[in-house]
């Protein structure tokens, strides 16, 4: 039993209920009772209670065999955006940068050991960028992620680095801790990060930190597109746009 489960103030049933909601995604769009129980390592009886409760509350719909998320689930995300001025402002900035650079733009924040996308504006292309709001991407393998990782505390960085599985996504993927540490140092020194086809072949991402008016890095903003469009001239031009927006962002009080 974990320390959290021993904590009298920790509601384990709430954790399980949230896990049921999170199990639905692009792959698991509809699930049966049995599938839900198996995916979450629950008994059928336990899974049934959670599914039934979420259905009664309006967050799930069912045809008696399958369950799926209802539109009411959007209330949960809208509550975050409506109560967080930074999140509301983030969408304005990704759209602005996306239009100026003509590339898909995202803003991410540090969430445990991932870069959580909280805002995104897409420029339609033949080869679209497969990133959506709510996606959690590897800190070590994305430009947004490396910016966040480079500006976190030494202790947190060490904890994250020791748990990385250096899987080869492409032939360009960084393959060891020392190489990654060097890239993180360069990111902090240069004030930006570029990841060239390390996560997905033919895609390049470019990111800069977003700081509050106290100089603290609270997020990263990045653009992603085809490697053919990221020559030296375009990288320089796009960085100029992104640095200007980041400076503008720093003057806002949250």
PDB file of C-alpha atoms in Angstrom:
ATOM      1  CA  UNK A   1       0.000   0.000   0.000  1.00  0.00           C
ATOM      2  CA  UNK A   2       1.385   3.424  -0.987  1.00  0.00           C
ATOM      3  CA  UNK A   3       1.879   6.316   1.455  1.00  0.00           C
ATOM      4  CA  UNK A   4      -0.991   8.150  -0.243  1.00  0.00           C
ATOM      5  CA  UNK A   5      -3.340   5.250   0.377  1.00  0.00           C
ATOM      6  CA  UNK A   6      -2.401   5.444   4.071  1.00  0.00           C
ATOM      7  CA  UNK A   7      -3.170   9.171   4.156  1.00  0.00           C
ATOM      8  CA  UNK A   8      -6.569   9.638   5.825  1.00  0.00           C
ATOM      9  CA  UNK A   9      -7.135  12.822   3.810  1.00  0.00           C
ATOM     10  CA  UNK A  10      -6.535  11.082   0.474  1.00  0.00           C
ATOM     11  CA  UNK A  11      -9.729   9.915  -1.251  1.00  0.00           C
ATOM     12  CA  UNK A  12      -8.787   6.785  -3.173  1.00  0.00           C
ATOM     13  CA  UNK A  13     -12.244   6.433  -4.717  1.00  0.00           C
ATOM     14  CA  UNK A  14     -11.908   9.887  -6.290  1.00  0.00           C
ATOM     15  CA  UNK A  15      -8.581   8.833  -7.805  1.00  0.00           C
ATOM     16  CA  UNK A  16     -10.245   5.766  -9.307  1.00  0.00           C
ATOM     17  CA  UNK A  17     -13.147   7.807 -10.652  1.00  0.00           C
ATOM     18  CA  UNK A  18     -10.751  10.172 -12.417  1.00  0.00           C
ATOM     19  CA  UNK A  19      -8.862   7.163 -13.788  1.00  0.00           C
ATOM     20  CA  UNK A  20     -12.104   5.928 -15.359  1.00  0.00           C
ATOM     21  CA  UNK A  21     -12.569   9.267 -17.125  1.00  0.00           C
ATOM     22  CA  UNK A  22      -8.962   9.347 -18.330  1.00  0.00           C
ATOM     23  CA  UNK A  23      -9.113   5.845 -19.806  1.00  0.00           C
ATOM     24  CA  UNK A  24     -11.245   7.179 -22.668  1.00  0.00           C
ATOM     25  CA  UNK A  25      -9.105   8.543 -25.486  1.00  0.00           C
ATOM     26  CA  UNK A  26      -8.527   8.398 -29.235  1.00  0.00           C
ATOM     27  CA  UNK A  27      -7.913   4.647 -29.038  1.00  0.00           C
ATOM     28  CA  UNK A  28     -10.538   3.825 -26.403  1.00  0.00           C
ATOM     29  CA  UNK A  29     -13.438   5.923 -27.657  1.00  0.00           C
ATOM     30  CA  UNK A  30     -16.039   3.425 -26.444  1.00  0.00           C
ATOM     31  CA  UNK A  31     -15.547   0.755 -23.791  1.00  0.00           C
ATOM     32  CA  UNK A  32     -17.581  -2.073 -22.320  1.00  0.00           C
ATOM     33  CA  UNK A  33     -17.783  -2.761 -18.596  1.00  0.00           C
ATOM     34  CA  UNK A  34     -15.385  -5.686 -18.961  1.00  0.00           C
ATOM     35  CA  UNK A  35     -12.859  -3.675 -20.982  1.00  0.00           C
ATOM     36  CA  UNK A  36     -12.925  -0.847 -18.428  1.00  0.00           C
ATOM     37  CA  UNK A  37     -12.348  -3.267 -15.560  1.00  0.00           C
ATOM     38  CA  UNK A  38      -9.442  -4.952 -17.350  1.00  0.00           C
ATOM     39  CA  UNK A  39      -7.747  -1.709 -18.400  1.00  0.00           C
ATOM     40  CA  UNK A  40      -7.904  -0.297 -14.869  1.00  0.00           C
ATOM     41  CA  UNK A  41      -7.274  -3.574 -13.053  1.00  0.00           C
ATOM     42  CA  UNK A  42     -10.617  -3.329 -11.246  1.00  0.00           C
ATOM     43  CA  UNK A  43     -13.269  -5.903 -10.513  1.00  0.00           C
ATOM     44  CA  UNK A  44     -16.336  -5.739 -12.744  1.00  0.00           C
ATOM     45  CA  UNK A  45     -18.436  -4.732  -9.733  1.00  0.00           C
ATOM     46  CA  UNK A  46     -16.153  -1.785  -8.924  1.00  0.00           C
ATOM     47  CA  UNK A  47     -15.981  -0.664 -12.547  1.00  0.00           C
ATOM     48  CA  UNK A  48     -19.778  -0.886 -12.814  1.00  0.00           C
ATOM     49  CA  UNK A  49     -20.248   1.465  -9.845  1.00  0.00           C
ATOM     50  CA  UNK A  50     -17.898   4.083 -11.276  1.00  0.00           C
ATOM     51  CA  UNK A  51     -19.377   3.878 -14.766  1.00  0.00           C
ATOM     52  CA  UNK A  52     -22.926   4.080 -13.415  1.00  0.00           C
ATOM     53  CA  UNK A  53     -22.112   7.068 -11.190  1.00  0.00           C
ATOM     54  CA  UNK A  54     -20.440   8.964 -14.035  1.00  0.00           C
ATOM     55  CA  UNK A  55     -23.388   8.159 -16.277  1.00  0.00           C
ATOM     56  CA  UNK A  56     -25.911   9.451 -13.719  1.00  0.00           C
ATOM     57  CA  UNK A  57     -23.833  12.627 -13.302  1.00  0.00           C
ATOM     58  CA  UNK A  58     -23.947  13.084 -17.069  1.00  0.00           C
ATOM     59  CA  UNK A  59     -20.244  12.632 -17.837  1.00  0.00           C
ATOM     60  CA  UNK A  60     -20.733   9.295 -19.607  1.00  0.00           C
ATOM     61  CA  UNK A  61     -23.300   8.018 -22.067  1.00  0.00           C
ATOM     62  CA  UNK A  62     -24.187   4.393 -22.758  1.00  0.00           C
ATOM     63  CA  UNK A  63     -26.209   2.143 -25.039  1.00  0.00           C
ATOM     64  CA  UNK A  64     -26.296  -0.559 -22.328  1.00  0.00           C
ATOM     65  CA  UNK A  65     -23.215  -2.261 -23.773  1.00  0.00           C
ATOM     66  CA  UNK A  66     -20.676   0.484 -24.456  1.00  0.00           C
ATOM     67  CA  UNK A  67     -19.813   3.611 -22.485  1.00  0.00           C
ATOM     68  CA  UNK A  68     -18.337   6.824 -23.886  1.00  0.00           C
ATOM     69  CA  UNK A  69     -17.665  10.385 -22.737  1.00  0.00           C
ATOM     70  CA  UNK A  70     -20.501  12.873 -23.062  1.00  0.00           C
ATOM     71  CA  UNK A  71     -20.114  16.543 -24.076  1.00  0.00           C
ATOM     72  CA  UNK A  72     -20.629  17.466 -20.416  1.00  0.00           C
ATOM     73  CA  UNK A  73     -17.025  16.397 -19.773  1.00  0.00           C
ATOM     74  CA  UNK A  74     -16.029  19.718 -21.359  1.00  0.00           C
ATOM     75  CA  UNK A  75     -17.263  21.422 -18.179  1.00  0.00           C
ATOM     76  CA  UNK A  76     -14.149  20.136 -16.426  1.00  0.00           C
ATOM     77  CA  UNK A  77     -11.729  21.684 -18.911  1.00  0.00           C
ATOM     78  CA  UNK A  78     -13.734  24.906 -19.180  1.00  0.00           C
ATOM     79  CA  UNK A  79     -13.562  25.256 -15.393  1.00  0.00           C
ATOM     80  CA  UNK A  80      -9.767  25.295 -15.650  1.00  0.00           C
ATOM     81  CA  UNK A  81      -9.724  27.875 -18.437  1.00  0.00           C
ATOM     82  CA  UNK A  82     -12.351  30.086 -16.817  1.00  0.00           C
ATOM     83  CA  UNK A  83     -10.576  30.111 -13.458  1.00  0.00           C
ATOM     84  CA  UNK A  84      -7.041  30.538 -14.801  1.00  0.00           C
ATOM     85  CA  UNK A  85      -6.183  33.861 -16.500  1.00  0.00           C
ATOM     86  CA  UNK A  86      -2.899  32.431 -17.813  1.00  0.00           C
ATOM     87  CA  UNK A  87      -4.675  29.583 -19.606  1.00  0.00           C
ATOM     88  CA  UNK A  88      -7.140  32.003 -21.191  1.00  0.00           C
ATOM     89  CA  UNK A  89      -4.309  34.265 -22.350  1.00  0.00           C
ATOM     90  CA  UNK A  90      -2.307  31.301 -23.688  1.00  0.00           C
ATOM     91  CA  UNK A  91      -4.770  30.654 -26.503  1.00  0.00           C
ATOM     92  CA  UNK A  92      -4.442  34.251 -27.669  1.00  0.00           C
ATOM     93  CA  UNK A  93      -0.665  33.942 -27.914  1.00  0.00           C
ATOM     94  CA  UNK A  94      -0.521  30.590 -29.720  1.00  0.00           C
ATOM     95  CA  UNK A  95      -2.882  31.933 -32.358  1.00  0.00           C
ATOM     96  CA  UNK A  96      -0.823  35.099 -32.744  1.00  0.00           C
ATOM     97  CA  UNK A  97       2.477  33.245 -33.169  1.00  0.00           C
ATOM     98  CA  UNK A  98       0.905  30.630 -35.418  1.00  0.00           C
ATOM     99  CA  UNK A  99      -0.378  33.302 -37.801  1.00  0.00           C
ATOM    100  CA  UNK A 100       2.935  35.177 -37.815  1.00  0.00           C
ATOM    101  CA  UNK A 101       5.087  32.075 -38.370  1.00  0.00           C
ATOM    102  CA  UNK A 102       2.559  30.037 -40.370  1.00  0.00           C
ATOM    103  CA  UNK A 103       3.375  27.022 -38.215  1.00  0.00           C
ATOM    104  CA  UNK A 104       1.376  25.078 -35.633  1.00  0.00           C
ATOM    105  CA  UNK A 105       1.993  26.609 -32.207  1.00  0.00           C
ATOM    106  CA  UNK A 106       1.578  25.166 -28.703  1.00  0.00           C
ATOM    107  CA  UNK A 107       2.088  26.259 -25.115  1.00  0.00           C
ATOM    108  CA  UNK A 108       3.084  23.625 -22.572  1.00  0.00           C
ATOM    109  CA  UNK A 109       3.566  23.554 -18.819  1.00  0.00           C
ATOM    110  CA  UNK A 110       5.518  21.167 -16.615  1.00  0.00           C
ATOM    111  CA  UNK A 111       3.265  18.369 -15.363  1.00  0.00           C
ATOM    112  CA  UNK A 112       5.136  15.737 -13.344  1.00  0.00           C
ATOM    113  CA  UNK A 113       7.606  14.323 -15.889  1.00  0.00           C
ATOM    114  CA  UNK A 114       5.761  15.498 -19.004  1.00  0.00           C
ATOM    115  CA  UNK A 115       5.101  18.634 -21.021  1.00  0.00           C
ATOM    116  CA  UNK A 116       1.339  19.193 -20.844  1.00  0.00           C
ATOM    117  CA  UNK A 117      -0.124  21.058 -23.814  1.00  0.00           C
ATOM    118  CA  UNK A 118      -2.609  23.677 -22.559  1.00  0.00           C
ATOM    119  CA  UNK A 119      -3.081  25.725 -25.732  1.00  0.00           C
ATOM    120  CA  UNK A 120      -2.702  25.032 -29.423  1.00  0.00           C
ATOM    121  CA  UNK A 121      -3.367  26.658 -32.784  1.00  0.00           C
ATOM    122  CA  UNK A 122      -2.905  24.615 -35.928  1.00  0.00           C
ATOM    123  CA  UNK A 123      -2.016  25.728 -39.442  1.00  0.00           C
ATOM    124  CA  UNK A 124      -3.517  23.148 -41.841  1.00  0.00           C
ATOM    125  CA  UNK A 125      -0.824  21.406 -43.866  1.00  0.00           C
ATOM    126  CA  UNK A 126      -0.499  18.288 -46.009  1.00  0.00           C
ATOM    127  CA  UNK A 127       1.416  16.777 -43.083  1.00  0.00           C
ATOM    128  CA  UNK A 128      -0.393  17.911 -39.932  1.00  0.00           C
ATOM    129  CA  UNK A 129       1.155  17.999 -36.473  1.00  0.00           C
ATOM    130  CA  UNK A 130      -0.485  15.415 -34.229  1.00  0.00           C
ATOM    131  CA  UNK A 131      -0.643  17.431 -30.993  1.00  0.00           C
ATOM    132  CA  UNK A 132      -3.829  18.283 -29.118  1.00  0.00           C
ATOM    133  CA  UNK A 133      -4.665  20.251 -25.977  1.00  0.00           C
ATOM    134  CA  UNK A 134      -4.319  17.893 -23.029  1.00  0.00           C
ATOM    135  CA  UNK A 135      -1.573  15.794 -24.607  1.00  0.00           C
ATOM    136  CA  UNK A 136       1.359  14.976 -22.341  1.00  0.00           C
ATOM    137  CA  UNK A 137       4.592  14.762 -24.315  1.00  0.00           C
ATOM    138  CA  UNK A 138       8.064  13.622 -23.203  1.00  0.00           C
ATOM    139  CA  UNK A 139      10.092  16.394 -21.585  1.00  0.00           C
ATOM    140  CA  UNK A 140      13.351  15.021 -22.930  1.00  0.00           C
ATOM    141  CA  UNK A 141      12.254  14.611 -26.534  1.00  0.00           C
ATOM    142  CA  UNK A 142      10.351  17.782 -27.460  1.00  0.00           C
ATOM    143  CA  UNK A 143      11.446  21.405 -27.769  1.00  0.00           C
ATOM    144  CA  UNK A 144       8.761  22.622 -25.350  1.00  0.00           C
ATOM    145  CA  UNK A 145       9.725  19.857 -22.951  1.00  0.00           C
ATOM    146  CA  UNK A 146      13.450  20.573 -23.035  1.00  0.00           C
ATOM    147  CA  UNK A 147      12.851  24.263 -22.379  1.00  0.00           C
ATOM    148  CA  UNK A 148      10.836  23.342 -19.280  1.00  0.00           C
ATOM    149  CA  UNK A 149      13.346  20.717 -18.176  1.00  0.00           C
ATOM    150  CA  UNK A 150      16.310  23.051 -18.672  1.00  0.00           C
ATOM    151  CA  UNK A 151      14.746  25.624 -16.352  1.00  0.00           C
ATOM    152  CA  UNK A 152      13.606  23.313 -13.573  1.00  0.00           C
ATOM    153  CA  UNK A 153      15.512  22.804 -10.324  1.00  0.00           C
ATOM    154  CA  UNK A 154      18.637  20.624 -10.300  1.00  0.00           C
ATOM    155  CA  UNK A 155      16.976  18.151  -7.935  1.00  0.00           C
ATOM    156  CA  UNK A 156      13.874  17.754 -10.074  1.00  0.00           C
ATOM    157  CA  UNK A 157      15.944  17.507 -13.242  1.00  0.00           C
ATOM    158  CA  UNK A 158      18.050  14.704 -11.742  1.00  0.00           C
ATOM    159  CA  UNK A 159      14.931  12.796 -10.693  1.00  0.00           C
ATOM    160  CA  UNK A 160      13.478  13.088 -14.189  1.00  0.00           C
ATOM    161  CA  UNK A 161      16.723  12.195 -15.972  1.00  0.00           C
ATOM    162  CA  UNK A 162      17.267   8.996 -14.015  1.00  0.00           C
ATOM    163  CA  UNK A 163      13.844   7.680 -15.044  1.00  0.00           C
ATOM    164  CA  UNK A 164      14.173   8.266 -18.791  1.00  0.00           C
ATOM    165  CA  UNK A 165      14.023   5.275 -21.091  1.00  0.00           C
ATOM    166  CA  UNK A 166      16.066   6.388 -24.099  1.00  0.00           C
ATOM    167  CA  UNK A 167      13.855   4.815 -26.712  1.00  0.00           C
ATOM    168  CA  UNK A 168      14.870   5.436 -30.318  1.00  0.00           C
ATOM    169  CA  UNK A 169      11.964   7.171 -32.057  1.00  0.00           C
ATOM    170  CA  UNK A 170      14.090   8.067 -35.096  1.00  0.00           C
ATOM    171  CA  UNK A 171      17.736   7.765 -36.074  1.00  0.00           C
ATOM    172  CA  UNK A 172      18.197  11.333 -34.754  1.00  0.00           C
ATOM    173  CA  UNK A 173      16.853  10.672 -31.234  1.00  0.00           C
ATOM    174  CA  UNK A 174      19.282  11.519 -28.432  1.00  0.00           C
ATOM    175  CA  UNK A 175      20.403   8.210 -26.962  1.00  0.00           C
ATOM    176  CA  UNK A 176      22.107   8.863 -23.620  1.00  0.00           C
ATOM    177  CA  UNK A 177      21.956  11.084 -20.549  1.00  0.00           C
ATOM    178  CA  UNK A 178      25.177  13.012 -21.154  1.00  0.00           C
ATOM    179  CA  UNK A 179      24.094  14.023 -24.656  1.00  0.00           C
ATOM    180  CA  UNK A 180      20.738  15.170 -23.307  1.00  0.00           C
ATOM    181  CA  UNK A 181      22.355  17.161 -20.481  1.00  0.00           C
ATOM    182  CA  UNK A 182      24.519  18.931 -23.055  1.00  0.00           C
ATOM    183  CA  UNK A 183      21.439  19.838 -25.092  1.00  0.00           C
ATOM    184  CA  UNK A 184      19.709  21.133 -21.952  1.00  0.00           C
ATOM    185  CA  UNK A 185      22.719  23.325 -21.147  1.00  0.00           C
ATOM    186  CA  UNK A 186      22.654  24.743 -24.669  1.00  0.00           C
ATOM    187  CA  UNK A 187      18.925  25.382 -24.348  1.00  0.00           C
ATOM    188  CA  UNK A 188      19.420  27.427 -21.188  1.00  0.00           C
ATOM    189  CA  UNK A 189      22.450  29.293 -22.546  1.00  0.00           C
ATOM    190  CA  UNK A 190      20.906  30.158 -25.923  1.00  0.00           C
ATOM    191  CA  UNK A 191      17.427  30.896 -24.597  1.00  0.00           C
ATOM    192  CA  UNK A 192      15.691  28.553 -27.014  1.00  0.00           C
ATOM    193  CA  UNK A 193      15.573  24.915 -28.073  1.00  0.00           C
ATOM    194  CA  UNK A 194      15.369  23.246 -31.453  1.00  0.00           C
ATOM    195  CA  UNK A 195      14.600  19.543 -31.823  1.00  0.00           C
ATOM    196  CA  UNK A 196      15.312  18.267 -35.311  1.00  0.00           C
ATOM    197  CA  UNK A 197      13.490  15.038 -36.244  1.00  0.00           C
ATOM    198  CA  UNK A 198      14.195  13.371 -32.890  1.00  0.00           C
ATOM    199  CA  UNK A 199      10.583  12.623 -31.976  1.00  0.00           C
ATOM    200  CA  UNK A 200       9.104  12.221 -35.433  1.00  0.00           C
ATOM    201  CA  UNK A 201      10.828  11.980 -38.787  1.00  0.00           C
ATOM    202  CA  UNK A 202      10.613  15.103 -40.981  1.00  0.00           C
ATOM    203  CA  UNK A 203       9.287  17.279 -38.119  1.00  0.00           C
ATOM    204  CA  UNK A 204      11.209  20.061 -36.398  1.00  0.00           C
ATOM    205  CA  UNK A 205      10.124  21.924 -33.272  1.00  0.00           C
ATOM    206  CA  UNK A 206      11.402  25.228 -31.931  1.00  0.00           C
ATOM    207  CA  UNK A 207      10.578  26.589 -28.462  1.00  0.00           C
ATOM    208  CA  UNK A 208      11.364  29.446 -26.084  1.00  0.00           C
ATOM    209  CA  UNK A 209      10.554  29.922 -22.383  1.00  0.00           C
ATOM    210  CA  UNK A 210       7.650  32.033 -21.166  1.00  0.00           C
ATOM    211  CA  UNK A 211       8.489  33.941 -17.995  1.00  0.00           C
ATOM    212  CA  UNK A 212       6.261  35.824 -15.589  1.00  0.00           C
ATOM    213  CA  UNK A 213       7.026  39.335 -14.370  1.00  0.00           C
ATOM    214  CA  UNK A 214       9.270  37.846 -11.656  1.00  0.00           C
ATOM    215  CA  UNK A 215      11.494  36.198 -14.262  1.00  0.00           C
ATOM    216  CA  UNK A 216      10.287  32.671 -13.453  1.00  0.00           C
ATOM    217  CA  UNK A 217       9.738  30.217 -16.315  1.00  0.00           C
ATOM    218  CA  UNK A 218       6.106  29.136 -16.052  1.00  0.00           C
ATOM    219  CA  UNK A 219       5.621  27.629 -19.511  1.00  0.00           C
ATOM    220  CA  UNK A 220       7.176  27.153 -22.924  1.00  0.00           C
ATOM    221  CA  UNK A 221       5.862  28.179 -26.309  1.00  0.00           C
ATOM    222  CA  UNK A 222       6.859  26.309 -29.432  1.00  0.00           C
ATOM    223  CA  UNK A 223       6.171  25.842 -33.113  1.00  0.00           C
ATOM    224  CA  UNK A 224       6.342  22.604 -35.066  1.00  0.00           C
ATOM    225  CA  UNK A 225       6.515  21.950 -38.783  1.00  0.00           C
ATOM    226  CA  UNK A 226       8.175  20.146 -41.659  1.00  0.00           C
ATOM    227  CA  UNK A 227      11.975  20.151 -41.637  1.00  0.00           C
ATOM    228  CA  UNK A 228      11.995  21.585 -45.180  1.00  0.00           C
ATOM    229  CA  UNK A 229      10.626  24.882 -43.810  1.00  0.00           C
ATOM    230  CA  UNK A 230      13.141  25.208 -40.969  1.00  0.00           C
ATOM    231  CA  UNK A 231      16.228  26.535 -42.725  1.00  0.00           C
ATOM    232  CA  UNK A 232      18.565  28.977 -40.946  1.00  0.00           C
ATOM    233  CA  UNK A 233      16.712  32.028 -42.244  1.00  0.00           C
ATOM    234  CA  UNK A 234      13.284  30.771 -41.143  1.00  0.00           C
ATOM    235  CA  UNK A 235      14.586  29.662 -37.745  1.00  0.00           C
ATOM    236  CA  UNK A 236      16.055  33.124 -37.162  1.00  0.00           C
ATOM    237  CA  UNK A 237      12.870  34.849 -38.343  1.00  0.00           C
ATOM    238  CA  UNK A 238      10.627  32.636 -36.227  1.00  0.00           C
ATOM    239  CA  UNK A 239      12.798  33.080 -33.141  1.00  0.00           C
ATOM    240  CA  UNK A 240      12.539  36.844 -33.523  1.00  0.00           C
ATOM    241  CA  UNK A 241       8.744  36.555 -33.486  1.00  0.00           C
ATOM    242  CA  UNK A 242       8.738  34.188 -30.515  1.00  0.00           C
ATOM    243  CA  UNK A 243      11.179  36.229 -28.424  1.00  0.00           C
ATOM    244  CA  UNK A 244       9.091  39.344 -29.036  1.00  0.00           C
ATOM    245  CA  UNK A 245       5.916  37.599 -27.878  1.00  0.00           C
ATOM    246  CA  UNK A 246       7.726  36.119 -24.863  1.00  0.00           C
ATOM    247  CA  UNK A 247       8.867  39.611 -23.860  1.00  0.00           C
ATOM    248  CA  UNK A 248       5.327  40.912 -24.250  1.00  0.00           C
ATOM    249  CA  UNK A 249       4.059  38.025 -22.135  1.00  0.00           C
ATOM    250  CA  UNK A 250       6.527  38.830 -19.342  1.00  0.00           C
ATOM    251  CA  UNK A 251       4.902  42.216 -18.791  1.00  0.00           C
ATOM    252  CA  UNK A 252       1.503  40.715 -17.954  1.00  0.00           C
ATOM    253  CA  UNK A 253       0.456  40.308 -14.331  1.00  0.00           C
ATOM    254  CA  UNK A 254      -1.129  36.952 -13.454  1.00  0.00           C
TER     255      UNK A 254
END
